[in-house]
Amino acid sequence: MASLWSNANDVSIEISTTEEIVGVTFYIIVVKISDFKWKVKHRYSEFYTLHNQLVTEHGVSKDILPSKKVIDFHIYDIYFLLKDLSLKCFAESDFVLSSTRVYTLKTLELHAINEVLKSPIPDFSNLNTHLDLGPILDLCSQLDNLIIVGSNNEYLQSNIIINKLPFDLCPFKIHKSLYLKNVLLNSIVSLGTVRDTLTTLKVSYCNAKHIADILQCDVLHKTTLEGSQRWTILETLDLSNNNLTEIDHTINLARSLKNLILDHNKISTISDLTQLTNLTSLSIEYNLITVCNDLHTRLGNVKSLNMAQNNVVTTKGFYKLYSLENLNLNCNKISDISELQYLGNLPCLENLILSGNNVAATVDYRVKLFEYFGDRASDICLDNEKPSEAELDKVSVLRALRIVKEGRTPNLSIDKTKHLLHIGQRTCLKIIVKIYEKLKQKVEILKKSSATVDICFLWPLHILLQDNQKK
Amino acid sequence: MSTGPYNYSYIFKYIIIGDMGVGKSCLLHQFTEKKFMADCPHTIGVEFGTRIIEVSGQKVKLQIWDTAGQERFRAVTRSYYRGAAGALMVYDITRRSTYNHLSSWLTDTRNLTNSSTVIFLIGNKCDLEGQRDVTYEEASKFAEENGLLFVEASAKTGDNVEEAFLETAKKIYQSIQDGRLDLNAAESGVQHKPSQPGRNNLSNDQQTNRDNCAC
């Protein structure tokens, strides 16, 4: 026989099947202790009585008993689904509104809300079944951030395809940000007032091919841009993880845009964005950009540009992006150091990321690159690292060499260049001698401290000086 | 749970009704946003707004259902009368027809709400004195005969808008204090928000509903 006392750890209780006897469902409970098991039959009302007793006498939570949902109406029927949601919103609203102010709804739920708002509420004979949408709309109209999640699958055990259910955003008003995830954009009937209230819009995994699919998702004829379709205060637009192939002119519906994020798409060229006068940051990671000619004619005053994980070969097109402060070209196809010289012209550039390119593996890559920046070399943070003292010294030497070789001073600020040209090559030589002496001193000091010093880089300078002295 | 801006002890449900174009949505907007909405689109079905006010030292959240005035939505909007604690019945003082229809609105309200529902008559657009078509006295008399509260207001200037919403709330609160309004009745339009989360009237009701439910 079974003994609960000695087998307390080897007990299982489960309801495996049900049985119908004269129209009454009995749940068959299998109790198993160690190797012994037996069956018990009980009907729902008995569970209910037991539960009530547990609630009153033992303080068990009154929500844990599943209700008598024999045909799952609460899952598939709009009214019963919303009743549950209404209850949930009522219970959670205080907490949500006083903390994160973020709430996630499924497109299915939005659809249900829309349907109910559109139609007369059916008059149930039992007044208690009255559906109150108040708590749902109450919560949703006060949120800052609404997340809407869809799905391309069928809904649980039904033939309802979630993303085919149309919904609109009319009942929802004062959101600051909206995130659509895995939503079929065609199913959005109306955007309501969000065009005038959103500052941030994120649309991801929605398989959008054109920006028009998103910014004009509720418009039938997407070719014309009308004033009423403007997103008046939108500042951040995140369209990452879609199938965008180009930045079409619809983007101009969001004139106030400051940040544009287009990561993980299939964009191959950057189109004209100059109408977006406020745009300061553009991120276009993981796309298919190869050619970028004369970017300044299209990007305007962008301060941060993230073009990591593309196919960029040269920085030639960047040469007049004078407002650029941060540039990320991580993991592109730049292999020749001379393709980077154009960056030297950019007066505001401070952060530059080039790691992951072939060029980053070449000899003296950092020093050569810093040389392009001339006087500003010390301001540049390359691959998250400021130039070291040694690197700066090398840069000075390389610059001096170049002056001597070419008789002019590339990559120097204008007044200095003029100055140097005036006083001529001879004075340049003096400067080189000075630098040489300084370096030699340093090397001596380092030698004294018994550190191993690589002085190879001094050799060309040495030879050059000797040549000149002979002359 | 007892602190923070989202704390309140009661929820009152309001509805706003009246003919098309009398300014129902503008009144709601003026009350919730304190702004006048110049070219307000036609309401489709219903709109929704909330605001927390204070009545006799108690924080009360108003859940306001703004219904569409267009005849074609009448079937939809009728379903929102039920369980309203307050009904704001609006007409336009510059259009007599909107005033003439009041009796049918009143009949609807009386039929679809309960006896303790507070009905407040609002003559909107009182800033357009020059175009007045309905006198104050006439409307005032109508209100008195039917036992309604009455005020002339302007959603544009904001005159008397606050007063109308607040007066209604005061009246409802009085009914609660007097015991005329039963908080536990499903149709009272008033919910008492208890301090303990999770154990409240609403979930109580709904829990039992589900078990009684025939399906």
PDB file of C-alpha atoms in Angstrom, chain A residues 59-293:
ATOM      1  CA  GLY A  59      -5.883  32.462   2.714  1.00  0.00           C
ATOM      2  CA  VAL A  60      -5.199  30.812  -0.632  1.00  0.00           C
ATOM      3  CA  SER A  61      -5.312  33.301  -3.521  1.00  0.00           C
ATOM      4  CA  LYS A  62      -8.776  33.392  -4.967  1.00  0.00           C
ATOM      5  CA  ASP A  63      -7.544  33.768  -8.523  1.00  0.00           C
ATOM      6  CA  ILE A  64      -5.847  30.405  -8.856  1.00  0.00           C
ATOM      7  CA  LEU A  65      -8.830  28.215  -9.594  1.00  0.00           C
ATOM      8  CA  PRO A  66      -9.294  28.106 -13.347  1.00  0.00           C
ATOM      9  CA  SER A  67     -12.841  28.982 -14.232  1.00  0.00           C
ATOM     10  CA  LYS A  68     -15.213  26.694 -16.004  1.00  0.00           C
ATOM     11  CA  LYS A  69     -14.002  27.451 -19.470  1.00  0.00           C
ATOM     12  CA  VAL A  70     -15.208  24.443 -21.279  1.00  0.00           C
ATOM     13  CA  ILE A  71     -15.363  25.879 -24.785  1.00  0.00           C
ATOM     14  CA  ASP A  72     -12.625  28.497 -24.313  1.00  0.00           C
ATOM     15  CA  PHE A  73     -14.847  31.451 -25.076  1.00  0.00           C
ATOM     16  CA  HIS A  74     -12.637  33.620 -22.914  1.00  0.00           C
ATOM     17  CA  ILE A  75      -9.804  33.052 -25.383  1.00  0.00           C
ATOM     18  CA  TYR A  76     -11.493  33.377 -28.735  1.00  0.00           C
ATOM     19  CA  ASP A  77     -14.486  35.619 -28.160  1.00  0.00           C
ATOM     20  CA  ILE A  78     -14.002  39.371 -28.299  1.00  0.00           C
ATOM     21  CA  TYR A  79     -16.219  40.189 -25.331  1.00  0.00           C
ATOM     22  CA  PHE A  80     -14.884  37.610 -22.962  1.00  0.00           C
ATOM     23  CA  LEU A  81     -11.319  38.313 -23.987  1.00  0.00           C
ATOM     24  CA  LEU A  82     -11.774  42.011 -23.282  1.00  0.00           C
ATOM     25  CA  LYS A  83     -13.426  41.350 -19.970  1.00  0.00           C
ATOM     26  CA  ASP A  84     -10.288  39.595 -18.843  1.00  0.00           C
ATOM     27  CA  LEU A  85      -8.115  42.344 -20.288  1.00  0.00           C
ATOM     28  CA  SER A  86     -10.242  44.984 -18.607  1.00  0.00           C
ATOM     29  CA  LEU A  87      -9.710  43.288 -15.307  1.00  0.00           C
ATOM     30  CA  LYS A  88      -5.985  43.076 -15.906  1.00  0.00           C
ATOM     31  CA  CYS A  89      -5.753  46.742 -16.861  1.00  0.00           C
ATOM     32  CA  PHE A  90      -7.718  47.746 -13.791  1.00  0.00           C
ATOM     33  CA  ALA A  91      -5.402  45.831 -11.518  1.00  0.00           C
ATOM     34  CA  GLU A  92      -2.174  46.923 -13.189  1.00  0.00           C
ATOM     35  CA  SER A  93      -2.878  50.506 -14.181  1.00  0.00           C
ATOM     36  CA  ASP A  94      -1.680  52.164 -10.962  1.00  0.00           C
ATOM     37  CA  PHE A  95       1.560  50.285 -11.019  1.00  0.00           C
ATOM     38  CA  VAL A  96       2.204  50.843 -14.725  1.00  0.00           C
ATOM     39  CA  LEU A  97       1.408  54.536 -14.620  1.00  0.00           C
ATOM     40  CA  SER A  98       3.542  55.234 -11.603  1.00  0.00           C
ATOM     41  CA  SER A  99       6.536  53.279 -12.880  1.00  0.00           C
ATOM     42  CA  THR A 100       7.488  52.487 -16.450  1.00  0.00           C
ATOM     43  CA  ARG A 101       4.454  53.899 -18.251  1.00  0.00           C
ATOM     44  CA  VAL A 102       4.989  51.203 -20.847  1.00  0.00           C
ATOM     45  CA  TYR A 103       2.324  48.710 -21.795  1.00  0.00           C
ATOM     46  CA  THR A 104       2.218  45.936 -24.335  1.00  0.00           C
ATOM     47  CA  LEU A 105      -0.906  45.032 -26.242  1.00  0.00           C
ATOM     48  CA  LYS A 106      -1.400  42.374 -28.863  1.00  0.00           C
ATOM     49  CA  THR A 107      -2.877  43.345 -32.209  1.00  0.00           C
ATOM     50  CA  LEU A 108      -5.563  40.843 -31.390  1.00  0.00           C
ATOM     51  CA  GLU A 109      -6.577  42.863 -28.355  1.00  0.00           C
ATOM     52  CA  LEU A 110      -6.523  46.116 -30.295  1.00  0.00           C
ATOM     53  CA  HIS A 111      -8.751  44.543 -32.888  1.00  0.00           C
ATOM     54  CA  ALA A 112     -11.151  43.427 -30.196  1.00  0.00           C
ATOM     55  CA  ILE A 113     -11.277  46.916 -28.653  1.00  0.00           C
ATOM     56  CA  ASN A 114     -11.980  48.479 -32.049  1.00  0.00           C
ATOM     57  CA  GLU A 115     -14.714  45.998 -32.802  1.00  0.00           C
ATOM     58  CA  VAL A 116     -16.434  46.639 -29.515  1.00  0.00           C
ATOM     59  CA  LEU A 117     -16.220  50.417 -29.891  1.00  0.00           C
ATOM     60  CA  LYS A 118     -17.727  50.167 -33.345  1.00  0.00           C
ATOM     61  CA  SER A 119     -20.704  48.019 -32.487  1.00  0.00           C
ATOM     62  CA  PRO A 120     -23.511  48.124 -29.955  1.00  0.00           C
ATOM     63  CA  ILE A 121     -22.678  46.033 -26.948  1.00  0.00           C
ATOM     64  CA  PRO A 122     -24.893  42.968 -26.992  1.00  0.00           C
ATOM     65  CA  ASP A 123     -27.539  43.009 -24.349  1.00  0.00           C
ATOM     66  CA  PHE A 124     -26.888  40.015 -22.186  1.00  0.00           C
ATOM     67  CA  SER A 125     -29.810  38.968 -20.098  1.00  0.00           C
ATOM     68  CA  ASN A 126     -27.468  38.733 -17.161  1.00  0.00           C
ATOM     69  CA  LEU A 127     -26.476  42.278 -16.285  1.00  0.00           C
ATOM     70  CA  ASN A 128     -23.335  41.169 -14.538  1.00  0.00           C
ATOM     71  CA  THR A 129     -21.724  40.229 -17.809  1.00  0.00           C
ATOM     72  CA  HIS A 130     -21.650  43.866 -18.864  1.00  0.00           C
ATOM     73  CA  LEU A 131     -18.314  44.673 -20.425  1.00  0.00           C
ATOM     74  CA  ASP A 132     -16.619  47.833 -19.215  1.00  0.00           C
ATOM     75  CA  LEU A 133     -13.926  49.090 -21.565  1.00  0.00           C
ATOM     76  CA  GLY A 134     -13.187  51.956 -19.188  1.00  0.00           C
ATOM     77  CA  PRO A 135     -10.131  50.480 -17.469  1.00  0.00           C
ATOM     78  CA  ILE A 136      -8.504  49.512 -20.787  1.00  0.00           C
ATOM     79  CA  LEU A 137      -8.977  52.873 -22.462  1.00  0.00           C
ATOM     80  CA  ASP A 138      -8.202  54.662 -19.243  1.00  0.00           C
ATOM     81  CA  LEU A 139      -4.817  52.985 -18.976  1.00  0.00           C
ATOM     82  CA  CYS A 140      -4.054  53.206 -22.681  1.00  0.00           C
ATOM     83  CA  SER A 141      -4.828  56.899 -22.926  1.00  0.00           C
ATOM     84  CA  GLN A 142      -2.349  57.763 -20.184  1.00  0.00           C
ATOM     85  CA  LEU A 143       0.632  55.719 -21.259  1.00  0.00           C
ATOM     86  CA  ASP A 144       3.842  57.194 -22.608  1.00  0.00           C
ATOM     87  CA  ASN A 145       4.867  54.171 -24.516  1.00  0.00           C
ATOM     88  CA  LEU A 146       2.678  51.610 -26.189  1.00  0.00           C
ATOM     89  CA  ILE A 147       4.117  48.426 -27.622  1.00  0.00           C
ATOM     90  CA  ILE A 148       1.990  46.579 -30.139  1.00  0.00           C
ATOM     91  CA  VAL A 149       2.956  43.012 -30.888  1.00  0.00           C
ATOM     92  CA  GLY A 150       1.550  40.980 -33.727  1.00  0.00           C
ATOM     93  CA  SER A 151       2.160  37.508 -35.023  1.00  0.00           C
ATOM     94  CA  ASN A 152       1.939  35.847 -38.394  1.00  0.00           C
ATOM     95  CA  ASN A 153       0.778  32.599 -36.892  1.00  0.00           C
ATOM     96  CA  GLU A 154      -2.627  31.263 -36.176  1.00  0.00           C
ATOM     97  CA  TYR A 155      -3.961  32.130 -32.774  1.00  0.00           C
ATOM     98  CA  LEU A 156      -3.528  29.164 -30.461  1.00  0.00           C
ATOM     99  CA  GLN A 157      -5.858  26.350 -31.527  1.00  0.00           C
ATOM    100  CA  SER A 158      -8.009  28.482 -33.812  1.00  0.00           C
ATOM    101  CA  ASN A 159      -8.002  29.370 -37.484  1.00  0.00           C
ATOM    102  CA  ILE A 160      -7.683  33.068 -36.621  1.00  0.00           C
ATOM    103  CA  ILE A 161      -4.561  34.524 -38.243  1.00  0.00           C
ATOM    104  CA  ILE A 162      -3.548  37.255 -35.865  1.00  0.00           C
ATOM    105  CA  ASN A 163      -1.968  39.632 -38.356  1.00  0.00           C
ATOM    106  CA  LYS A 164      -4.977  39.576 -40.641  1.00  0.00           C
ATOM    107  CA  LEU A 165      -7.146  41.253 -38.048  1.00  0.00           C
ATOM    108  CA  PRO A 166      -7.521  44.947 -38.838  1.00  0.00           C
ATOM    109  CA  PHE A 167      -7.135  47.494 -36.067  1.00  0.00           C
ATOM    110  CA  ASP A 168      -6.838  51.230 -35.647  1.00  0.00           C
ATOM    111  CA  LEU A 169      -5.234  53.498 -33.113  1.00  0.00           C
ATOM    112  CA  CYS A 170      -8.086  55.998 -32.769  1.00  0.00           C
ATOM    113  CA  PRO A 171      -8.935  55.213 -29.151  1.00  0.00           C
ATOM    114  CA  PHE A 172      -5.351  55.835 -28.062  1.00  0.00           C
ATOM    115  CA  LYS A 173      -4.253  59.382 -27.701  1.00  0.00           C
ATOM    116  CA  ILE A 174      -1.336  60.809 -25.870  1.00  0.00           C
ATOM    117  CA  HIS A 175       1.509  58.427 -26.438  1.00  0.00           C
ATOM    118  CA  LYS A 176       5.015  59.690 -26.743  1.00  0.00           C
ATOM    119  CA  SER A 177       6.336  56.580 -28.296  1.00  0.00           C
ATOM    120  CA  LEU A 178       4.967  53.638 -30.164  1.00  0.00           C
ATOM    121  CA  TYR A 179       6.683  50.378 -30.994  1.00  0.00           C
ATOM    122  CA  LEU A 180       5.178  48.071 -33.576  1.00  0.00           C
ATOM    123  CA  LYS A 181       6.697  44.631 -33.598  1.00  0.00           C
ATOM    124  CA  ASN A 182       5.886  41.870 -36.034  1.00  0.00           C
ATOM    125  CA  VAL A 183       2.749  43.667 -37.162  1.00  0.00           C
ATOM    126  CA  LEU A 184       1.276  43.471 -40.645  1.00  0.00           C
ATOM    127  CA  LEU A 185       1.260  47.167 -41.536  1.00  0.00           C
ATOM    128  CA  ASN A 186      -1.601  46.755 -43.989  1.00  0.00           C
ATOM    129  CA  SER A 187      -3.878  45.806 -41.154  1.00  0.00           C
ATOM    130  CA  ILE A 188      -3.639  49.267 -39.573  1.00  0.00           C
ATOM    131  CA  VAL A 189      -6.830  50.979 -40.658  1.00  0.00           C
ATOM    132  CA  SER A 190      -6.178  54.327 -39.062  1.00  0.00           C
ATOM    133  CA  LEU A 191      -3.356  55.860 -37.091  1.00  0.00           C
ATOM    134  CA  GLY A 192      -5.703  58.179 -35.248  1.00  0.00           C
ATOM    135  CA  THR A 193      -3.933  61.115 -33.683  1.00  0.00           C
ATOM    136  CA  VAL A 194      -0.507  59.573 -33.198  1.00  0.00           C
ATOM    137  CA  ARG A 195       0.919  61.597 -36.091  1.00  0.00           C
ATOM    138  CA  ASP A 196       0.644  64.661 -33.886  1.00  0.00           C
ATOM    139  CA  THR A 197       1.644  63.119 -30.576  1.00  0.00           C
ATOM    140  CA  LEU A 198       4.509  60.718 -31.195  1.00  0.00           C
ATOM    141  CA  THR A 199       8.102  61.724 -30.669  1.00  0.00           C
ATOM    142  CA  THR A 200       9.433  58.214 -31.136  1.00  0.00           C
ATOM    143  CA  LEU A 201       8.271  55.560 -33.550  1.00  0.00           C
ATOM    144  CA  LYS A 202       9.836  52.153 -33.779  1.00  0.00           C
ATOM    145  CA  VAL A 203       8.758  49.615 -36.357  1.00  0.00           C
ATOM    146  CA  SER A 204      10.655  46.349 -36.421  1.00  0.00           C
ATOM    147  CA  TYR A 205      10.218  42.894 -37.900  1.00  0.00           C
ATOM    148  CA  CYS A 206       7.272  44.148 -39.933  1.00  0.00           C
ATOM    149  CA  ASN A 207       8.684  43.180 -43.310  1.00  0.00           C
ATOM    150  CA  ALA A 208       8.270  46.726 -44.611  1.00  0.00           C
ATOM    151  CA  LYS A 209       9.759  47.259 -48.067  1.00  0.00           C
ATOM    152  CA  HIS A 210       9.234  50.986 -48.369  1.00  0.00           C
ATOM    153  CA  ILE A 211       9.171  53.747 -45.832  1.00  0.00           C
ATOM    154  CA  ALA A 212       5.767  54.621 -47.263  1.00  0.00           C
ATOM    155  CA  ASP A 213       4.511  51.289 -45.948  1.00  0.00           C
ATOM    156  CA  ILE A 214       5.159  52.628 -42.484  1.00  0.00           C
ATOM    157  CA  LEU A 215       4.618  56.380 -42.487  1.00  0.00           C
ATOM    158  CA  GLN A 216       1.600  56.075 -44.766  1.00  0.00           C
ATOM    159  CA  CYS A 217       0.345  52.711 -43.604  1.00  0.00           C
ATOM    160  CA  ASP A 218      -3.214  53.979 -43.329  1.00  0.00           C
ATOM    161  CA  VAL A 219      -3.172  55.777 -46.683  1.00  0.00           C
ATOM    162  CA  LEU A 220      -4.424  54.117 -49.837  1.00  0.00           C
ATOM    163  CA  HIS A 221      -2.524  56.158 -52.425  1.00  0.00           C
ATOM    164  CA  LYS A 222       0.998  56.282 -51.148  1.00  0.00           C
ATOM    165  CA  THR A 223       2.513  58.252 -54.004  1.00  0.00           C
ATOM    166  CA  THR A 224       1.412  61.718 -52.936  1.00  0.00           C
ATOM    167  CA  LEU A 225       2.500  63.384 -49.717  1.00  0.00           C
ATOM    168  CA  GLU A 226      -0.182  65.480 -48.118  1.00  0.00           C
ATOM    169  CA  GLY A 227       0.126  67.912 -45.252  1.00  0.00           C
ATOM    170  CA  SER A 228      -2.326  65.918 -43.185  1.00  0.00           C
ATOM    171  CA  GLN A 229      -0.013  62.919 -43.301  1.00  0.00           C
ATOM    172  CA  ARG A 230       2.866  64.747 -41.637  1.00  0.00           C
ATOM    173  CA  TRP A 231       4.329  63.406 -38.455  1.00  0.00           C
ATOM    174  CA  THR A 232       4.556  66.759 -36.799  1.00  0.00           C
ATOM    175  CA  ILE A 233       6.811  66.218 -33.793  1.00  0.00           C
ATOM    176  CA  LEU A 234       8.447  62.882 -34.535  1.00  0.00           C
ATOM    177  CA  GLU A 235      12.101  63.032 -33.508  1.00  0.00           C
ATOM    178  CA  THR A 236      13.255  59.444 -33.539  1.00  0.00           C
ATOM    179  CA  LEU A 237      12.351  56.936 -36.188  1.00  0.00           C
ATOM    180  CA  ASP A 238      13.668  53.430 -35.779  1.00  0.00           C
ATOM    181  CA  LEU A 239      12.961  51.143 -38.703  1.00  0.00           C
ATOM    182  CA  SER A 240      15.548  48.502 -38.017  1.00  0.00           C
ATOM    183  CA  ASN A 241      15.006  44.878 -38.990  1.00  0.00           C
ATOM    184  CA  ASN A 242      12.782  45.346 -41.992  1.00  0.00           C
ATOM    185  CA  ASN A 243      13.272  44.798 -45.700  1.00  0.00           C
ATOM    186  CA  LEU A 244      13.729  48.398 -46.784  1.00  0.00           C
ATOM    187  CA  THR A 245      15.635  48.701 -50.049  1.00  0.00           C
ATOM    188  CA  GLU A 246      15.817  52.477 -50.267  1.00  0.00           C
ATOM    189  CA  ILE A 247      15.067  55.595 -48.302  1.00  0.00           C
ATOM    190  CA  ASP A 248      12.152  56.885 -50.345  1.00  0.00           C
ATOM    191  CA  HIS A 249      10.840  60.440 -50.397  1.00  0.00           C
ATOM    192  CA  THR A 250       8.097  59.624 -47.884  1.00  0.00           C
ATOM    193  CA  ILE A 251      10.696  60.202 -45.188  1.00  0.00           C
ATOM    194  CA  ASN A 252      10.021  63.899 -45.775  1.00  0.00           C
ATOM    195  CA  LEU A 253       6.718  63.471 -43.955  1.00  0.00           C
ATOM    196  CA  ALA A 254       8.761  63.530 -40.778  1.00  0.00           C
ATOM    197  CA  ARG A 255      10.506  66.866 -41.110  1.00  0.00           C
ATOM    198  CA  SER A 256      11.328  67.237 -37.443  1.00  0.00           C
ATOM    199  CA  LEU A 257      13.320  63.998 -37.355  1.00  0.00           C
ATOM    200  CA  LYS A 258      16.544  64.102 -35.338  1.00  0.00           C
ATOM    201  CA  ASN A 259      17.509  60.438 -35.233  1.00  0.00           C
ATOM    202  CA  LEU A 260      16.985  58.003 -38.018  1.00  0.00           C
ATOM    203  CA  ILE A 261      17.803  54.356 -37.470  1.00  0.00           C
ATOM    204  CA  LEU A 262      17.700  51.977 -40.402  1.00  0.00           C
ATOM    205  CA  ASP A 263      19.847  49.109 -39.139  1.00  0.00           C
ATOM    206  CA  HIS A 264      19.453  45.623 -40.544  1.00  0.00           C
ATOM    207  CA  ASN A 265      17.765  46.466 -43.827  1.00  0.00           C
ATOM    208  CA  LYS A 266      18.672  46.058 -47.484  1.00  0.00           C
ATOM    209  CA  ILE A 267      19.430  49.645 -48.373  1.00  0.00           C
ATOM    210  CA  SER A 268      22.129  50.094 -51.001  1.00  0.00           C
ATOM    211  CA  THR A 269      22.265  53.867 -51.429  1.00  0.00           C
ATOM    212  CA  ILE A 270      21.670  56.857 -49.217  1.00  0.00           C
ATOM    213  CA  SER A 271      19.096  59.131 -50.781  1.00  0.00           C
ATOM    214  CA  ASP A 272      18.552  62.831 -50.341  1.00  0.00           C
ATOM    215  CA  LEU A 273      17.842  63.613 -46.708  1.00  0.00           C
ATOM    216  CA  THR A 274      18.574  67.337 -46.814  1.00  0.00           C
ATOM    217  CA  GLN A 275      14.932  68.231 -46.285  1.00  0.00           C
ATOM    218  CA  LEU A 276      15.261  66.796 -42.807  1.00  0.00           C
ATOM    219  CA  THR A 277      16.974  69.874 -41.492  1.00  0.00           C
ATOM    220  CA  ASN A 278      17.045  68.667 -37.891  1.00  0.00           C
ATOM    221  CA  LEU A 279      18.603  65.302 -38.609  1.00  0.00           C
ATOM    222  CA  THR A 280      21.739  64.919 -36.524  1.00  0.00           C
ATOM    223  CA  SER A 281      22.139  61.198 -36.268  1.00  0.00           C
ATOM    224  CA  LEU A 282      21.835  58.498 -38.867  1.00  0.00           C
ATOM    225  CA  SER A 283      22.411  54.844 -38.203  1.00  0.00           C
ATOM    226  CA  ILE A 284      22.413  52.474 -41.118  1.00  0.00           C
ATOM    227  CA  GLU A 285      24.244  49.410 -39.825  1.00  0.00           C
ATOM    228  CA  TYR A 286      24.037  46.043 -41.541  1.00  0.00           C
ATOM    229  CA  ASN A 287      22.886  47.250 -44.938  1.00  0.00           C
ATOM    230  CA  LEU A 288      24.237  46.909 -48.465  1.00  0.00           C
ATOM    231  CA  ILE A 289      25.837  50.287 -49.004  1.00  0.00           C
ATOM    232  CA  THR A 290      28.792  50.201 -51.401  1.00  0.00           C
ATOM    233  CA  VAL A 291      28.889  53.571 -53.078  1.00  0.00           C
ATOM    234  CA  CYS A 292      28.550  56.813 -51.205  1.00  0.00           C
ATOM    235  CA  ASN A 293      29.502  59.743 -53.407  1.00  0.00           C
TER     236      ASN A 293
END
